[in-house]
Short mmCIF file of C-alpha atoms (C1' of nucleotides) in Angstrom, two decimals:
data_model
loop_
_atom_site.label_atom_id
_atom_site.label_comp_id
_atom_site.label_asym_id
_atom_site.label_seq_id
_atom_site.Cartn_x
_atom_site.Cartn_y
_atom_site.Cartn_z
CA MET A 430 -20.71 2.61 16.60
CA LYS A 431 -17.88 0.45 15.36
CA LYS A 432 -14.27 1.38 15.80
CA LYS A 433 -12.66 2.03 12.48
CA ILE A 434 -9.74 -0.23 11.76
CA SER A 435 -7.33 0.93 9.14
CA LEU A 436 -5.77 -1.20 6.46
CA ARG A 437 -2.46 -0.71 8.21
CA VAL A 438 -3.63 -2.36 11.37
CA ILE A 439 -5.21 -5.24 9.50
CA ARG A 440 -2.09 -5.71 7.46
CA ARG A 441 0.05 -5.92 10.57
CA ILE A 442 -2.41 -8.31 12.16
CA SER A 443 -1.97 -10.50 9.12
CA PHE A 444 1.80 -10.34 9.56
CA TYR A 445 1.47 -11.56 13.12
CA TYR A 446 -0.76 -14.36 11.96
CA GLU A 447 1.60 -15.42 9.22
CA ALA A 448 4.60 -15.26 11.49
CA LEU A 449 2.78 -17.48 13.93
CA LEU A 450 1.91 -19.93 11.18
CA LYS A 451 5.51 -20.03 10.07
CA LEU A 452 7.04 -20.41 13.51
CA ASN A 453 4.79 -23.37 14.09
CA LEU A 454 5.19 -23.26 17.86
CA PRO A 455 3.44 -25.64 20.23
CA GLU A 456 0.10 -24.18 21.25
CA THR A 457 1.14 -24.08 24.88
CA ASN A 458 4.15 -21.86 24.20
CA TYR A 459 4.21 -18.15 24.83
CA ILE A 460 5.42 -15.55 22.40
CA SER A 461 6.40 -12.03 23.45
CA SER A 462 5.90 -8.77 21.61
CA LYS A 463 9.69 -8.59 21.41
CA LYS A 464 9.79 -11.90 19.59
CA LEU A 465 7.04 -10.77 17.27
CA GLU A 466 9.12 -7.71 16.50
CA GLU A 467 12.00 -9.97 15.60
CA VAL A 468 10.00 -12.04 13.13
CA THR A 469 7.73 -9.39 11.64
CA GLY A 470 9.78 -6.22 11.77
CA VAL A 471 6.94 -4.46 13.58
CA SER A 472 8.17 -2.82 16.77
CA CYS A 473 7.10 -4.44 20.02
CA ASN A 474 5.45 -1.18 21.05
CA GLN A 475 3.41 -1.22 17.89
CA VAL A 476 2.48 -4.85 18.47
CA ARG A 477 1.16 -4.13 21.95
CA GLN A 478 -0.54 -0.99 20.76
CA ASP A 479 -2.31 -2.96 18.03
CA PHE A 480 -3.42 -5.63 20.47
CA PHE A 481 -4.64 -3.03 22.89
CA TYR A 482 -6.51 -1.16 20.19
CA LEU A 483 -8.21 -4.33 19.05
CA GLY A 484 -9.08 -5.37 22.55
CA ILE A 485 -6.69 -8.29 22.70
CA SER A 486 -5.51 -8.28 26.27
CA ILE A 487 -4.44 -11.84 26.78
CA GLY A 488 -0.78 -11.34 27.61
CA LYS A 489 0.96 -12.59 30.70
CA GLN A 490 3.67 -10.43 32.16
CA LYS A 491 7.10 -11.92 31.92
CA LYS A 492 5.91 -14.50 29.38
CA GLY A 493 3.98 -12.95 26.54
CA TYR A 494 0.99 -14.30 24.66
CA LEU A 495 -0.16 -17.89 24.75
CA VAL A 496 0.17 -19.11 21.18
CA LYS A 497 -3.14 -20.89 21.26
CA LYS A 498 -5.05 -17.86 22.47
CA LEU A 499 -3.24 -15.47 20.16
CA PHE A 500 -4.00 -17.66 17.17
CA ARG A 501 -7.64 -17.68 18.13
CA GLU A 502 -7.80 -13.91 18.45
CA LEU A 503 -5.96 -13.23 15.20
CA ARG A 504 -8.13 -15.70 13.33
CA ARG A 505 -11.19 -14.04 14.75
CA ILE A 506 -10.09 -10.56 13.71
CA LEU A 507 -9.10 -11.68 10.24
CA SER A 508 -12.37 -13.61 9.97
CA ILE A 509 -10.40 -16.59 8.80
CA ASP A 510 -12.91 -19.13 9.99
CA HIS A 511 -15.59 -17.59 7.85
CA GLY A 512 -13.84 -19.24 4.94
CA ALA A 513 -14.56 -16.47 2.48
CA ARG A 514 -15.25 -17.57 -1.07
CA VAL A 515 -14.28 -15.16 -3.82
CA ILE A 516 -14.28 -14.88 -7.57
CA ILE A 517 -11.69 -13.43 -9.90
CA ILE A 518 -12.66 -11.28 -12.83
CA GLY A 519 -10.00 -11.48 -15.51
CA ALA A 520 -8.23 -14.77 -16.11
CA GLY A 521 -5.00 -13.34 -17.44
CA ARG A 522 -1.68 -14.06 -15.83
CA ILE A 523 -2.33 -12.10 -12.67
CA GLY A 524 -5.79 -13.57 -12.29
CA GLN A 525 -4.40 -17.05 -12.75
CA ALA A 526 -1.58 -16.42 -10.30
CA LEU A 527 -4.04 -15.23 -7.69
CA SER A 528 -6.33 -18.20 -8.30
CA ASN A 529 -3.56 -20.39 -7.00
CA TYR A 530 -2.18 -18.08 -4.36
CA LYS A 531 -0.63 -19.75 -1.37
CA LEU A 532 -1.40 -16.78 0.84
CA PHE A 533 -5.10 -17.28 0.24
CA LYS A 534 -4.94 -20.92 1.20
CA ASP A 535 -3.27 -20.02 4.48
CA ARG A 536 -6.11 -17.63 5.16
CA ASN A 537 -8.86 -20.00 4.29
CA ILE A 538 -9.89 -17.99 1.28
CA THR A 539 -11.16 -19.98 -1.66
CA VAL A 540 -11.27 -18.84 -5.23
CA THR A 541 -14.29 -20.57 -6.67
CA ALA A 542 -14.25 -19.40 -10.28
CA LEU A 543 -12.67 -17.02 -12.75
CA PHE A 544 -14.43 -14.92 -15.34
CA ASP A 545 -13.19 -13.63 -18.65
CA ILE A 546 -14.41 -12.86 -22.15
CA LYS A 547 -11.64 -14.42 -24.21
CA PRO A 548 -12.98 -17.35 -26.28
CA GLY A 549 -9.80 -19.38 -25.80
CA LEU A 550 -10.07 -19.12 -22.03
CA VAL A 551 -13.79 -19.31 -21.37
CA GLY A 552 -14.90 -22.88 -20.83
CA THR A 553 -11.50 -24.14 -19.69
CA GLU A 554 -10.34 -24.89 -16.18
CA ILE A 555 -7.18 -24.02 -14.31
CA GLY A 556 -5.47 -25.29 -11.19
CA LYS A 557 -4.13 -28.55 -9.95
CA PRO A 558 -6.22 -31.70 -10.15
CA GLY A 559 -8.74 -31.74 -7.34
CA GLN A 560 -8.66 -27.94 -7.11
CA LYS A 561 -9.71 -27.09 -10.62
CA LYS A 562 -11.51 -23.80 -11.08
CA PRO A 563 -13.67 -23.05 -14.09
CA ILE A 564 -13.20 -20.01 -16.28
CA LEU A 565 -16.65 -18.72 -17.12
CA HIS A 566 -17.88 -15.97 -19.37
CA VAL A 567 -18.58 -12.66 -17.69
CA ASP A 568 -22.14 -12.93 -18.99
CA GLN A 569 -22.62 -15.92 -16.69
CA LEU A 570 -21.77 -13.81 -13.66
CA ASP A 571 -25.33 -13.04 -12.66
CA ALA A 572 -26.44 -16.64 -12.82
CA TYR A 573 -23.32 -17.76 -10.98
CA LEU A 574 -23.84 -15.33 -8.13
CA ASN A 575 -27.46 -16.39 -7.81
CA GLU A 576 -26.34 -19.99 -7.45
CA ASN A 577 -23.64 -19.00 -4.97
CA PRO A 578 -25.24 -16.44 -2.68
CA ASP A 579 -22.36 -16.67 -0.20
CA ILE A 580 -19.96 -14.97 -2.59
CA HIS A 581 -19.61 -11.27 -1.90
CA ILE A 582 -16.03 -10.54 -2.90
CA ALA A 583 -14.43 -10.16 -6.31
CA LEU A 584 -10.82 -9.64 -7.28
CA LEU A 585 -10.49 -7.46 -10.33
CA THR A 586 -7.62 -8.26 -12.67
CA VAL A 587 -8.97 -7.07 -15.99
CA PRO A 588 -7.04 -4.64 -18.19
CA GLU A 589 -7.00 -1.08 -17.04
CA GLU A 590 -9.34 0.06 -19.82
CA ALA A 591 -12.11 -2.31 -18.75
CA ALA A 592 -11.66 -1.88 -15.02
CA GLN A 593 -14.18 0.82 -14.10
CA GLU A 594 -16.88 -0.62 -16.33
CA THR A 595 -16.36 -4.07 -14.84
CA LEU A 596 -16.49 -2.69 -11.32
CA ASP A 597 -19.83 -1.05 -12.06
CA ARG A 598 -21.11 -4.31 -13.42
CA LEU A 599 -19.97 -6.24 -10.35
CA ILE A 600 -21.74 -3.79 -8.10
CA ALA A 601 -24.90 -4.10 -10.17
CA HIS A 602 -24.72 -7.84 -9.61
CA GLY A 603 -24.59 -7.39 -5.86
CA ILE A 604 -20.89 -7.81 -5.11
CA LYS A 605 -20.05 -6.10 -1.81
CA GLY A 606 -16.26 -6.07 -1.76
CA VAL A 607 -13.75 -5.58 -4.55
CA VAL A 608 -9.98 -5.52 -4.66
CA ASN A 609 -8.78 -3.78 -7.79
CA PHE A 610 -5.38 -4.88 -9.02
CA ALA A 611 -5.32 -2.84 -12.22
CA PRO A 612 -2.98 0.13 -12.03
CA LYS A 613 -5.85 2.57 -12.15
CA ILE A 614 -7.75 4.14 -9.30
CA LEU A 615 -11.37 3.12 -9.45
CA LYS A 616 -14.29 4.70 -7.68
CA VAL A 617 -17.47 3.31 -6.23
CA PRO A 618 -20.51 5.23 -7.53
CA ARG A 619 -22.15 7.49 -4.96
CA GLU A 620 -25.29 5.42 -4.76
CA SER A 621 -23.38 2.28 -3.74
CA LYS A 622 -21.55 3.55 -0.70
CA ASP A 623 -21.93 0.24 1.09
CA VAL A 624 -19.56 -1.44 -1.35
CA GLN A 625 -15.98 -1.83 -0.10
CA LEU A 626 -13.27 -1.12 -2.64
CA ILE A 627 -9.54 -1.33 -2.26
CA ASN A 628 -7.25 -0.11 -4.99
CA ASP A 629 -4.27 -2.41 -4.72
CA CYS A 630 -2.65 -1.28 -7.91
CA ILE A 631 0.18 -3.64 -8.66
CA GLY A 632 3.56 -2.19 -9.40
CA THR A 633 2.84 1.42 -8.57
CA SER A 634 5.32 1.31 -5.73
CA LEU A 635 8.09 0.86 -8.25
CA TYR A 636 8.08 4.60 -8.67
CA LYS A 637 9.31 5.22 -5.23
CA ILE A 638 12.34 3.08 -5.95
CA VAL A 639 12.95 4.84 -9.23
CA TYR A 640 12.52 8.19 -7.53
CA GLN A 641 14.91 7.37 -4.74
CA LEU A 642 17.54 5.86 -6.97
CA TYR A 643 17.67 8.79 -9.35
CA ASN A 644 17.38 11.50 -6.75
CA LYS A 645 20.25 10.63 -4.48
CA LYS A 646 22.39 13.58 -3.60
CA MET B 1423 19.95 17.42 3.16
CA LYS B 1424 17.22 16.11 0.91
CA LYS B 1425 13.58 16.43 1.71
CA LYS B 1426 12.07 13.05 2.34
CA ILE B 1427 9.28 12.18 -0.02
CA SER B 1428 6.94 9.48 1.08
CA LEU B 1429 5.54 6.72 -1.06
CA ARG B 1430 2.15 8.35 -0.73
CA VAL B 1431 3.26 11.54 -2.36
CA ILE B 1432 5.03 9.70 -5.15
CA ARG B 1433 1.99 7.53 -5.73
CA ARG B 1434 -0.25 10.56 -6.02
CA ILE B 1435 2.23 12.22 -8.35
CA SER B 1436 1.98 9.12 -10.50
CA PHE B 1437 -1.81 9.44 -10.49
CA TYR B 1438 -1.57 12.98 -11.73
CA TYR B 1439 0.82 11.88 -14.43
CA GLU B 1440 -1.41 9.06 -15.54
CA ALA B 1441 -4.51 11.22 -15.52
CA LEU B 1442 -2.68 13.70 -17.69
CA LEU B 1443 -1.62 10.96 -20.08
CA LYS B 1444 -5.16 9.71 -20.30
CA LEU B 1445 -6.84 13.08 -20.78
CA ASN B 1446 -4.50 13.73 -23.68
CA LEU B 1447 -5.05 17.49 -23.57
CA PRO B 1448 -3.33 19.91 -25.93
CA GLU B 1449 -0.09 21.09 -24.36
CA THR B 1450 -1.28 24.67 -24.35
CA ASN B 1451 -4.34 23.89 -22.22
CA TYR B 1452 -4.55 24.56 -18.53
CA ILE B 1453 -5.74 22.09 -15.93
CA SER B 1454 -6.89 23.14 -12.46
CA SER B 1455 -6.42 21.34 -9.17
CA LYS B 1456 -10.21 21.01 -9.13
CA LYS B 1457 -10.14 19.14 -12.42
CA LEU B 1458 -7.32 16.93 -11.16
CA GLU B 1459 -9.48 16.11 -8.16
CA GLU B 1460 -12.23 15.07 -10.52
CA VAL B 1461 -10.08 12.67 -12.50
CA THR B 1462 -7.84 11.28 -9.76
CA GLY B 1463 -10.02 11.38 -6.66
CA VAL B 1464 -7.31 13.31 -4.82
CA SER B 1465 -8.72 16.47 -3.26
CA CYS B 1466 -7.72 19.76 -4.85
CA ASN B 1467 -6.22 20.84 -1.55
CA GLN B 1468 -4.06 17.77 -1.51
CA VAL B 1469 -3.03 18.37 -5.11
CA ARG B 1470 -1.87 21.89 -4.37
CA GLN B 1471 -0.23 20.77 -1.13
CA ASP B 1472 1.72 18.14 -3.04
CA PHE B 1473 2.80 20.58 -5.69
CA PHE B 1474 3.84 23.07 -3.04
CA TYR B 1475 5.75 20.45 -1.10
CA LEU B 1476 7.61 19.35 -4.21
CA GLY B 1477 8.37 22.89 -5.26
CA ILE B 1478 6.09 22.90 -8.27
CA SER B 1479 4.77 26.43 -8.33
CA ILE B 1480 3.80 26.87 -11.93
CA GLY B 1481 0.10 27.58 -11.57
CA LYS B 1482 -1.72 30.58 -12.90
CA GLN B 1483 -4.54 31.95 -10.83
CA LYS B 1484 -7.92 31.56 -12.44
CA LYS B 1485 -6.55 29.05 -14.96
CA GLY B 1486 -4.56 26.31 -13.33
CA TYR B 1487 -1.45 24.53 -14.55
CA LEU B 1488 -0.18 24.65 -18.11
CA VAL B 1489 -0.35 21.06 -19.31
CA LYS B 1490 3.03 21.25 -20.99
CA LYS B 1491 4.79 22.56 -17.89
CA LEU B 1492 3.00 20.20 -15.56
CA PHE B 1493 3.94 17.23 -17.68
CA ARG B 1494 7.54 18.31 -17.58
CA GLU B 1495 7.54 18.66 -13.80
CA LEU B 1496 5.84 15.35 -13.16
CA ARG B 1497 8.17 13.56 -15.54
CA ARG B 1498 11.11 15.11 -13.77
CA ILE B 1499 9.92 14.05 -10.33
CA LEU B 1500 9.09 10.53 -11.43
CA SER B 1501 12.45 10.35 -13.25
CA ILE B 1502 10.63 9.09 -16.29
CA ASP B 1503 13.19 10.35 -18.75
CA HIS B 1504 15.88 8.34 -17.07
CA GLY B 1505 14.33 5.32 -18.75
CA ALA B 1506 15.07 2.92 -15.92
CA ARG B 1507 15.97 -0.59 -16.96
CA VAL B 1508 15.02 -3.36 -14.56
CA ILE B 1509 15.18 -7.13 -14.22
CA ILE B 1510 12.63 -9.55 -12.86
CA ILE B 1511 13.62 -12.41 -10.62
CA GLY B 1512 11.08 -15.19 -10.89
CA ALA B 1513 9.48 -15.89 -14.26
CA GLY B 1514 6.23 -17.33 -12.94
CA ARG B 1515 2.87 -15.87 -13.78
CA ILE B 1516 3.33 -12.66 -11.86
CA GLY B 1517 6.83 -12.16 -13.20
CA GLN B 1518 5.59 -12.71 -16.72
CA ALA B 1519 2.65 -10.39 -16.22
CA LEU B 1520 4.97 -7.66 -14.97
CA SER B 1521 7.39 -8.20 -17.84
CA ASN B 1522 4.67 -7.05 -20.17
CA TYR B 1523 3.09 -4.45 -17.93
CA LYS B 1524 1.48 -1.54 -19.68
CA LEU B 1525 2.03 0.72 -16.71
CA PHE B 1526 5.77 0.29 -17.06
CA LYS B 1527 5.70 1.21 -20.71
CA ASP B 1528 3.86 4.42 -19.91
CA ARG B 1529 6.56 5.24 -17.44
CA ASN B 1530 9.45 4.46 -19.71
CA ILE B 1531 10.54 1.52 -17.61
CA THR B 1532 12.02 -1.38 -19.51
CA VAL B 1533 12.23 -4.94 -18.33
CA THR B 1534 15.39 -6.28 -19.92
CA ALA B 1535 15.43 -9.87 -18.72
CA LEU B 1536 13.86 -12.37 -16.36
CA PHE B 1537 15.65 -14.88 -14.17
CA ASP B 1538 14.48 -18.22 -12.87
CA ILE B 1539 15.80 -21.66 -12.02
CA LYS B 1540 13.19 -23.85 -13.66
CA PRO B 1541 14.71 -25.89 -16.51
CA GLY B 1542 11.59 -25.56 -18.65
CA LEU B 1543 11.71 -21.78 -18.44
CA VAL B 1544 15.41 -20.97 -18.49
CA GLY B 1545 16.63 -20.44 -22.02
CA THR B 1546 13.27 -19.43 -23.44
CA GLU B 1547 12.00 -15.97 -24.28
CA ILE B 1548 8.73 -14.23 -23.56
CA GLY B 1549 6.94 -11.20 -24.91
CA LYS B 1550 5.70 -10.02 -28.25
CA PRO B 1551 7.93 -10.17 -31.32
CA GLY B 1552 10.32 -7.27 -31.27
CA GLN B 1553 10.09 -7.01 -27.49
CA LYS B 1554 11.23 -10.47 -26.56
CA LYS B 1555 12.91 -10.82 -23.19
CA PRO B 1556 15.17 -13.74 -22.33
CA ILE B 1557 14.65 -15.92 -19.29
CA LEU B 1558 18.08 -16.60 -17.84
CA HIS B 1559 19.29 -18.78 -15.01
CA VAL B 1560 19.77 -17.03 -11.70
CA ASP B 1561 23.40 -18.17 -11.81
CA GLN B 1562 23.89 -15.89 -14.79
CA LEU B 1563 22.85 -12.88 -12.77
CA ASP B 1564 26.32 -11.73 -11.87
CA ALA B 1565 27.59 -11.89 -15.43
CA TYR B 1566 24.45 -10.18 -16.69
CA LEU B 1567 24.75 -7.29 -14.28
CA ASN B 1568 28.40 -6.84 -15.20
CA GLU B 1569 27.41 -6.57 -18.85
CA ASN B 1570 24.56 -4.18 -17.99
CA PRO B 1571 25.96 -1.82 -15.40
CA ASP B 1572 23.00 0.55 -15.78
CA ILE B 1573 20.65 -1.92 -14.14
CA HIS B 1574 20.12 -1.22 -10.45
CA ILE B 1575 16.57 -2.35 -9.88
CA ALA B 1576 15.08 -5.82 -9.51
CA LEU B 1577 11.48 -6.92 -9.13
CA LEU B 1578 11.18 -9.96 -6.92
CA THR B 1579 8.44 -12.42 -7.83
CA VAL B 1580 9.88 -15.67 -6.53
CA PRO B 1581 7.94 -17.93 -4.17
CA GLU B 1582 7.70 -16.75 -0.61
CA GLU B 1583 10.10 -19.40 0.66
CA ALA B 1584 12.91 -18.25 -1.61
CA ALA B 1585 12.31 -14.54 -1.24
CA GLN B 1586 14.68 -13.50 1.54
CA GLU B 1587 17.51 -15.62 0.25
CA THR B 1588 17.10 -14.20 -3.24
CA LEU B 1589 17.02 -10.66 -1.89
CA ASP B 1590 20.32 -11.24 -0.11
CA ARG B 1591 21.78 -12.59 -3.30
CA LEU B 1592 20.61 -9.59 -5.32
CA ILE B 1593 22.18 -7.24 -2.82
CA ALA B 1594 25.43 -9.19 -2.98
CA HIS B 1595 25.38 -8.68 -6.73
CA GLY B 1596 25.08 -4.93 -6.35
CA ILE B 1597 21.38 -4.34 -6.91
CA LYS B 1598 20.35 -1.05 -5.28
CA GLY B 1599 16.55 -1.14 -5.42
CA VAL B 1600 14.14 -4.03 -4.99
CA VAL B 1601 10.39 -4.29 -5.08
CA ASN B 1602 9.23 -7.45 -3.36
CA PHE B 1603 5.93 -8.83 -4.58
CA ALA B 1604 5.91 -11.99 -2.50
CA PRO B 1605 3.44 -11.90 0.38
CA LYS B 1606 6.23 -11.86 2.93
CA ILE B 1607 7.94 -8.92 4.54
CA LEU B 1608 11.60 -8.95 3.66
CA LYS B 1609 14.38 -7.04 5.33
CA VAL B 1610 17.56 -5.48 4.06
CA PRO B 1611 20.54 -6.64 6.12
CA ARG B 1612 21.97 -3.99 8.43
CA GLU B 1613 25.19 -3.68 6.48
CA SER B 1614 23.38 -2.77 3.25
CA LYS B 1615 21.39 0.20 4.42
CA ASP B 1616 21.83 1.99 1.10
CA VAL B 1617 19.63 -0.57 -0.65
CA GLN B 1618 16.04 0.52 -1.19
CA LEU B 1619 13.40 -2.11 -0.58
CA ILE B 1620 9.66 -1.88 -0.95
CA ASN B 1621 7.45 -4.69 0.22
CA ASP B 1622 4.56 -4.56 -2.21
CA CYS B 1623 3.01 -7.80 -1.11
CA ILE B 1624 0.31 -8.68 -3.58
CA GLY B 1625 -3.10 -9.54 -2.25
CA THR B 1626 -2.56 -8.64 1.37
CA SER B 1627 -5.16 -5.92 1.12
CA LEU B 1628 -7.80 -8.56 0.61
CA TYR B 1629 -7.92 -8.94 4.35
CA LYS B 1630 -9.30 -5.53 4.90
CA ILE B 1631 -12.21 -6.40 2.63
CA VAL B 1632 -12.78 -9.68 4.41
CA TYR B 1633 -12.55 -7.95 7.74
CA GLN B 1634 -15.01 -5.24 6.80
CA LEU B 1635 -17.49 -7.59 5.22
CA TYR B 1636 -17.66 -9.93 8.16
CA ASN B 1637 -17.57 -7.29 10.87
CA LYS B 1638 -20.45 -5.12 9.87
CA LYS B 1639 -22.74 -4.30 12.72
"C1'" DT C 71 -14.60 44.65 -11.69
"C1'" DA C 72 -16.03 40.00 -9.87
"C1'" DG C 73 -14.91 35.36 -9.74
"C1'" DA C 74 -11.83 31.70 -9.77
"C1'" DT C 75 -7.80 29.57 -8.53
"C1'" DT C 76 -3.37 29.63 -6.87
"C1'" DG C 77 0.45 29.24 -3.06
"C1'" DT C 78 0.99 28.91 1.62
"C1'" DT C 79 0.02 28.70 6.42
"C1'" DA C 80 -2.47 26.89 10.24
"C1'" DA C 81 -5.56 23.49 12.20
"C1'" DT C 82 -6.88 18.96 12.46
"C1'" DC C 83 -6.54 14.32 12.28
"C1'" DG C 84 -4.47 9.86 12.68
"C1'" DA C 85 -0.71 6.81 13.38
"C1'" DT C 86 3.60 5.63 15.65
"C1'" DT C 87 6.80 5.81 19.33
"C1'" DA C 88 8.11 6.30 23.97
"C1'" DA C 89 7.47 5.78 28.65
"C1'" DC C 90 6.25 3.54 32.71
"C1'" DA C 91 3.38 1.66 36.53
"C1'" DA C 92 1.61 -2.83 37.34
"C1'" DT C 93 2.70 -7.45 38.11
"C1'" DC C 94 3.85 -12.24 37.22
"C1'" DT D 1148 13.36 -11.11 45.10
"C1'" DA D 1149 14.83 -9.18 40.54
"C1'" DG D 1150 13.88 -9.04 35.90
"C1'" DA D 1151 10.91 -9.14 32.15
"C1'" DT D 1152 6.94 -8.06 29.85
"C1'" DT D 1153 2.43 -6.53 29.76
"C1'" DG D 1154 -1.48 -2.87 29.19
"C1'" DT D 1155 -2.18 1.78 28.81
"C1'" DT D 1156 -1.35 6.62 28.59
"C1'" DA D 1157 1.06 10.52 26.83
"C1'" DA D 1158 4.22 12.55 23.53
"C1'" DT D 1159 5.71 12.82 19.05
"C1'" DC D 1160 5.56 12.60 14.42
"C1'" DG D 1161 3.63 12.91 9.90
"C1'" DA D 1162 -0.06 13.47 6.70
"C1'" DT D 1163 -4.40 15.57 5.37
"C1'" DT D 1164 -7.74 19.14 5.41
"C1'" DA D 1165 -9.26 23.72 5.83
"C1'" DA D 1166 -8.77 28.41 5.29
"C1'" DC D 1167 -7.62 32.51 3.06
"C1'" DA D 1168 -4.82 36.38 1.27
"C1'" DA D 1169 -2.93 37.24 -3.16
"C1'" DT D 1170 -3.88 37.98 -7.81
"C1'" DC D 1171 -4.82 37.02 -12.63
#
DNA sequence: TAGATTGTTAATCGATTAACAATC
DNA sequence: TAGATTGTTAATCGATTAACAATC
């Protein structure tokens, strides 16, 4: 029975990893939970709690965590060395932005292709020379996934109205993980419970700001 | 002393609002918490709990909530009738996508202008005819905010490297609420505790999917 | 009336924070 | 040694779920 790891934990783990990337310390240095608090904003107690929960017990009292070892553990947890390959459905502005996302490069995630239905887009390529990604027609999805059996993840950036329908189609084609960026909560059909879906609806957090700003006493 | 309302509650409230928009029921209809569960995926218990917590007690036993009244309450909580006006800092693909975001229109949020530093962008306009928004230079920010004293919210879509610096600058110019979309946790300086900041880092949830997919037993 | 649905309280669950003995 | 920092447990906090009396 696997321990369940919440999105919150994974998100913090990714903060630690990014902070480590950015600090660019020699591999033989040590970094303490206190220092990690400083650079990530996550309390040192939370840092240690996370490490404990995930079974990372590599710290040395008085010193902290060996950068080399910590890197290795974080990479393992985030499955960075798997080098996940993903596709993007919807080649609008958000899809295009994601196709070139620096964050993904740092995590060894490769966008291999985009899919759309717009005649002006389909058949073109985007990205810098040497990293060009084709924009294919959604009808080519099935063939593409057959040719690329290592692709299990899709990022969904189609318009809200097409989102649920497209998700169903992706699942029918065997996709196992989907991140939905449209501002609409999607649901995985009952019969496909093994499919992972995250609703990462862009911009919805704006309403907290609006709420707070207009409800000050 | 104001009750603290978490982002989660506000997000769910926005789901209810959107569901209501989409269902487009006659104002004299009733909608039950059970029906809201069906269309939003939020359990009926949670729906009633939220309404109770927010002081919305307008239900009728056996019927549910009068659509007209419920709309009014949700709009009030989300401050939709305030018609918030916001600016976007960073006119790249994500900034441009947000400037034309359907979700914002539904919520009566208006993007009035974008800011950037790129010579090719500054001075141009984007958006459909009749809704064109200027792209101004970041140096014009101060003057712009003086001319538009009703603008208190900025959406931050600059590259990661420039994010913290730009946030500090926005705060110096009097901005009171910021949503950060860059995949980097930003912090509000200690001396500006009244500024609301939400780190809505796009794409970071992808790591949960990757994690889950590569850690199946 | 019987059935459905609310408002509200209590129980449960999960996540964060605090504390501290162990020890390098 | 004294001080710092870990790993781990316990306490706290907050959010969700369950239950049910009230009542239309």
